Amino acid sequence: MTATPWLPAHVETVTPLTAHARSLVLDVPGWTGSLPGQHLDIRLTAEDGYRAERSYSIASFGPGERVELAVDEVEDGEVSPYLVEEVRPGDFLEVKGPLGQYFVWREDDPSPVQLIAGGSGIVPLLSIARARAAAGTAQPFRLLYSVRSAPDALYADEIEELRARGIPTEWIHTRLAPPGSPRAAGRVSLAELERLTIPPSERPLIYICGPTAFVESTADAVVAAGHPPLRVRTERFGGA
């Protein structure tokens, strides 16, 4: 088996997404493209030779040498503060990938799809939603996005626009609800999860991504609601 090589990546654009997150578009000569939902590894090398590697989800999809990432700064993290606060267009990184064949969406799978994101777990799910919207299929898709508050939501405007492209979105605000919201802030309940997502009778493929505790509790809840465990795909992350 041939090991995936590290590739040079030049930062093309940097765009703020929230007060603590931003997207990076990389130009990666030799990149073969990625499936919706995949991730990559980033390697940083300091002047003294010290190296740090972390994995990040890919927001873009498809062939080509441009790769879009979204990085949410983790307090006390080692790599994410640098990527959010310091990296500028023209800077050099190294990347390896794409990685992962499990947490991906394939256009030839006709299953309904339920996406459930917690915080920056929206990134690979946005990649899947973008692919579905680009495919122009009538395949049922729904998105449930749990965030602390509206200003913490990544890609909020684009996610709202997905409604017009056949992907209804439900918002859960856990700490501060927007003015006029019919729902008070708080974690999603089992009753809400059952009401706001595709029911088990339609046998959706469910993708859940977010912090470990969110993913574990949500996956347990959807299985308790009657979804077969083999139809539930999860991806989780910790500090970086």
Coordinates of C-alpha atoms in Angstrom, one line a residue:
M1 CA 0.0 0.0 0.0
T2 CA 1.4 3.5 -0.9
A3 CA 1.4 6.0 1.9
T4 CA -0.5 9.2 1.3
P5 CA 2.2 11.9 0.8
W6 CA 2.4 15.3 2.4
L7 CA 1.7 18.0 -0.1
P8 CA 2.7 21.7 -0.1
A9 CA -0.3 24.0 0.4
H10 CA -0.3 27.7 -0.1
V11 CA -3.0 29.8 1.7
E12 CA -5.0 31.5 -1.0
T13 CA -7.7 33.3 1.0
V14 CA -8.7 33.8 4.6
T15 CA -12.3 34.7 5.5
P16 CA -13.7 35.3 9.0
L17 CA -16.7 33.2 9.7
T18 CA -17.3 34.2 13.4
A19 CA -15.3 36.0 16.1
H20 CA -13.4 32.8 16.7
A21 CA -13.4 30.9 13.4
R22 CA -12.5 31.5 9.8
S23 CA -12.2 29.6 6.5
L24 CA -9.0 29.0 4.7
V25 CA -8.9 28.2 1.0
L26 CA -5.7 26.4 0.1
D27 CA -4.0 25.9 -3.3
V28 CA -2.6 22.4 -3.2
P29 CA -0.7 21.3 -6.4
G30 CA -1.2 17.5 -6.8
W31 CA -4.4 17.4 -4.8
T32 CA -6.8 14.9 -6.4
G33 CA -10.0 16.2 -4.9
S34 CA -12.2 14.9 -2.1
L35 CA -15.5 13.2 -1.4
P36 CA -18.2 15.1 0.6
G37 CA -17.5 14.5 4.3
Q38 CA -13.8 13.7 4.1
H39 CA -11.0 15.3 6.2
L40 CA -7.2 16.0 5.9
D41 CA -4.2 16.3 8.1
I42 CA -2.3 19.6 8.4
R43 CA 1.4 19.7 9.4
L44 CA 3.1 22.8 10.8
T45 CA 6.9 23.0 11.1
A46 CA 8.5 25.6 13.4
E47 CA 11.9 27.2 12.6
D48 CA 13.5 25.0 15.2
G49 CA 12.1 21.9 13.5
Y50 CA 9.3 21.2 15.9
R51 CA 6.2 19.8 14.2
A52 CA 2.6 19.6 15.0
E53 CA -0.1 17.7 13.1
R54 CA -3.9 18.0 13.4
S55 CA -6.9 16.8 11.4
Y56 CA -9.5 19.1 10.0
S57 CA -12.7 18.5 8.0
I58 CA -13.0 19.7 4.5
A59 CA -15.8 22.1 3.6
S60 CA -15.3 21.8 -0.2
F61 CA -15.7 18.6 -2.3
G62 CA -15.0 17.3 -5.8
P63 CA -12.0 17.4 -8.1
G64 CA -9.5 20.1 -8.3
E65 CA -6.5 21.6 -6.4
R66 CA -8.4 24.1 -4.2
V67 CA -9.4 23.0 -0.7
E68 CA -11.6 24.9 1.7
L69 CA -11.3 24.3 5.4
A70 CA -13.0 26.0 8.4
V71 CA -11.2 26.2 11.7
D72 CA -12.7 27.1 15.0
E73 CA -10.2 28.3 17.6
V74 CA -9.9 26.0 20.6
E75 CA -8.9 27.8 23.8
D76 CA -5.5 26.4 24.9
G77 CA -5.2 24.6 21.6
E78 CA -1.8 24.3 19.9
V79 CA -2.6 24.5 16.2
S80 CA -6.1 26.1 15.8
P81 CA -5.0 29.5 17.4
Y82 CA -2.3 29.8 14.8
L83 CA -4.6 29.0 11.9
V84 CA -7.3 31.4 13.2
E85 CA -5.1 34.3 14.4
E86 CA -1.8 34.1 12.5
V87 CA -2.1 32.5 9.1
R88 CA -2.2 34.9 6.2
P89 CA -2.7 34.6 2.4
G90 CA 0.6 33.4 0.8
D91 CA 1.7 31.4 3.9
F92 CA 2.8 27.8 3.5
L93 CA 1.4 24.7 5.1
E94 CA 1.6 21.0 4.5
V95 CA -1.5 18.8 4.0
K96 CA -2.1 15.0 3.6
G97 CA -5.3 13.5 2.3
P98 CA -8.1 13.3 1.6
L99 CA -8.7 10.9 4.4
G100 CA -11.7 8.8 5.5
Q101 CA -14.1 6.6 3.5
Y102 CA -16.8 6.1 6.1
F103 CA -18.2 9.5 6.9
V104 CA -18.8 10.4 3.3
W105 CA -21.9 10.9 1.1
R106 CA -22.1 9.3 -2.3
E107 CA -24.4 10.7 -4.9
D108 CA -25.5 7.3 -6.1
D109 CA -27.0 6.4 -2.7
P110 CA -30.7 7.2 -2.9
S111 CA -31.3 7.2 0.9
P112 CA -32.9 10.2 2.6
V113 CA -30.2 12.0 4.6
Q114 CA -30.4 13.6 8.0
L115 CA -27.5 15.9 9.0
I116 CA -27.0 16.8 12.7
A117 CA -24.2 19.2 13.6
G118 CA -22.9 20.5 16.9
G119 CA -20.7 23.7 16.7
S120 CA -17.9 23.4 14.1
G121 CA -19.1 19.9 13.3
I122 CA -21.1 21.7 10.6
V123 CA -18.0 21.7 8.3
P124 CA -18.1 18.2 6.8
L125 CA -21.9 18.3 6.8
L126 CA -21.9 21.5 4.9
S127 CA -19.6 19.7 2.4
I128 CA -22.3 17.0 2.1
A129 CA -25.1 19.6 1.8
R130 CA -23.2 21.5 -0.9
A131 CA -22.7 18.3 -2.9
R132 CA -26.4 17.4 -2.6
A133 CA -27.4 20.9 -3.7
A134 CA -24.9 20.8 -6.6
A135 CA -26.3 17.4 -7.7
G136 CA -29.7 18.9 -8.0
T137 CA -31.4 15.7 -6.9
A138 CA -34.8 15.5 -5.2
Q139 CA -33.3 13.2 -2.5
P140 CA -34.8 14.2 0.9
F141 CA -32.2 16.0 3.0
R142 CA -32.6 17.8 6.4
L143 CA -30.1 19.6 8.6
L144 CA -30.3 20.2 12.3
Y145 CA -27.6 22.6 13.6
S146 CA -26.9 23.1 17.3
V147 CA -24.9 26.1 18.3
R148 CA -24.3 28.1 21.5
S149 CA -25.8 31.3 19.9
A150 CA -26.5 32.8 16.5
P151 CA -23.1 34.6 16.3
D152 CA -21.4 31.3 16.9
A153 CA -22.9 29.7 13.8
L154 CA -20.4 29.0 10.9
Y155 CA -21.7 29.6 7.4
A156 CA -25.0 30.9 8.8
D157 CA -26.0 32.8 5.6
E158 CA -25.2 29.9 3.3
I159 CA -27.0 27.4 5.5
E160 CA -30.1 29.6 5.4
E161 CA -29.8 29.7 1.6
L162 CA -29.9 25.9 1.5
R163 CA -33.6 26.0 2.3
A164 CA -34.3 27.3 -1.2
R165 CA -32.2 24.4 -2.6
G166 CA -34.3 21.7 -0.9
I167 CA -32.5 21.3 2.4
P168 CA -34.6 22.5 5.3
T169 CA -32.6 23.5 8.4
E170 CA -33.6 23.5 12.1
W171 CA -31.6 25.7 14.5
I172 CA -31.0 24.8 18.1
H173 CA -29.4 27.5 20.3
T174 CA -28.1 26.0 23.5
R175 CA -27.0 29.1 25.5
L176 CA -28.6 32.2 24.0
A177 CA -31.6 32.2 21.6
P178 CA -32.0 35.0 19.1
P179 CA -34.5 37.8 19.8
G180 CA -38.0 36.6 18.8
S181 CA -37.1 33.0 18.7
P182 CA -40.0 30.7 19.5
R183 CA -37.7 28.3 21.3
A184 CA -35.8 29.1 24.5
A185 CA -32.1 28.3 24.7
G186 CA -31.2 24.8 25.7
R187 CA -30.0 21.5 24.5
V188 CA -32.2 19.6 22.1
S189 CA -34.6 17.2 23.8
L190 CA -35.5 13.7 22.6
A191 CA -39.0 14.9 21.7
E192 CA -37.5 17.8 19.6
L193 CA -35.1 15.4 17.9
E194 CA -37.9 13.1 16.9
R195 CA -40.0 16.1 15.7
L196 CA -37.3 18.0 13.8
T197 CA -35.6 15.1 12.0
I198 CA -36.5 12.5 9.3
P199 CA -38.4 9.7 11.0
P200 CA -37.1 6.1 11.3
S201 CA -39.9 4.8 9.0
E202 CA -38.1 6.6 6.1
R203 CA -34.8 4.8 6.9
P204 CA -32.6 7.9 6.5
L205 CA -28.8 7.8 6.6
I206 CA -27.9 9.9 9.6
Y207 CA -24.6 11.9 9.8
I208 CA -23.7 13.3 13.2
C209 CA -20.6 15.5 13.8
G210 CA -19.5 17.6 16.7
P211 CA -17.8 17.5 20.1
T212 CA -17.5 14.0 21.6
A213 CA -20.2 14.5 24.2
F214 CA -22.7 15.9 21.7
V215 CA -22.1 13.1 19.2
E216 CA -22.4 10.4 21.8
S217 CA -25.6 11.7 23.4
T218 CA -27.2 12.5 20.0
A219 CA -26.3 9.1 18.5
D220 CA -27.8 7.4 21.6
A221 CA -30.9 9.5 21.2
V222 CA -31.6 8.7 17.5
V223 CA -31.0 5.0 18.1
A224 CA -33.4 5.2 21.1
A225 CA -35.9 6.9 18.8
G226 CA -35.9 3.8 16.5
H227 CA -33.1 4.4 14.0
P228 CA -30.9 1.3 13.2
P229 CA -27.4 1.8 14.6
L230 CA -25.9 0.8 11.2
R231 CA -27.7 3.8 9.6
V232 CA -26.0 6.3 12.0
R233 CA -22.5 7.6 11.0
T234 CA -20.6 9.7 13.5
E235 CA -17.5 11.8 13.6
R236 CA -16.2 13.6 16.7
F237 CA -13.4 15.9 17.6
G238 CA -11.6 17.3 20.6
G239 CA -9.3 20.2 21.2
A240 CA -6.7 21.2 18.6

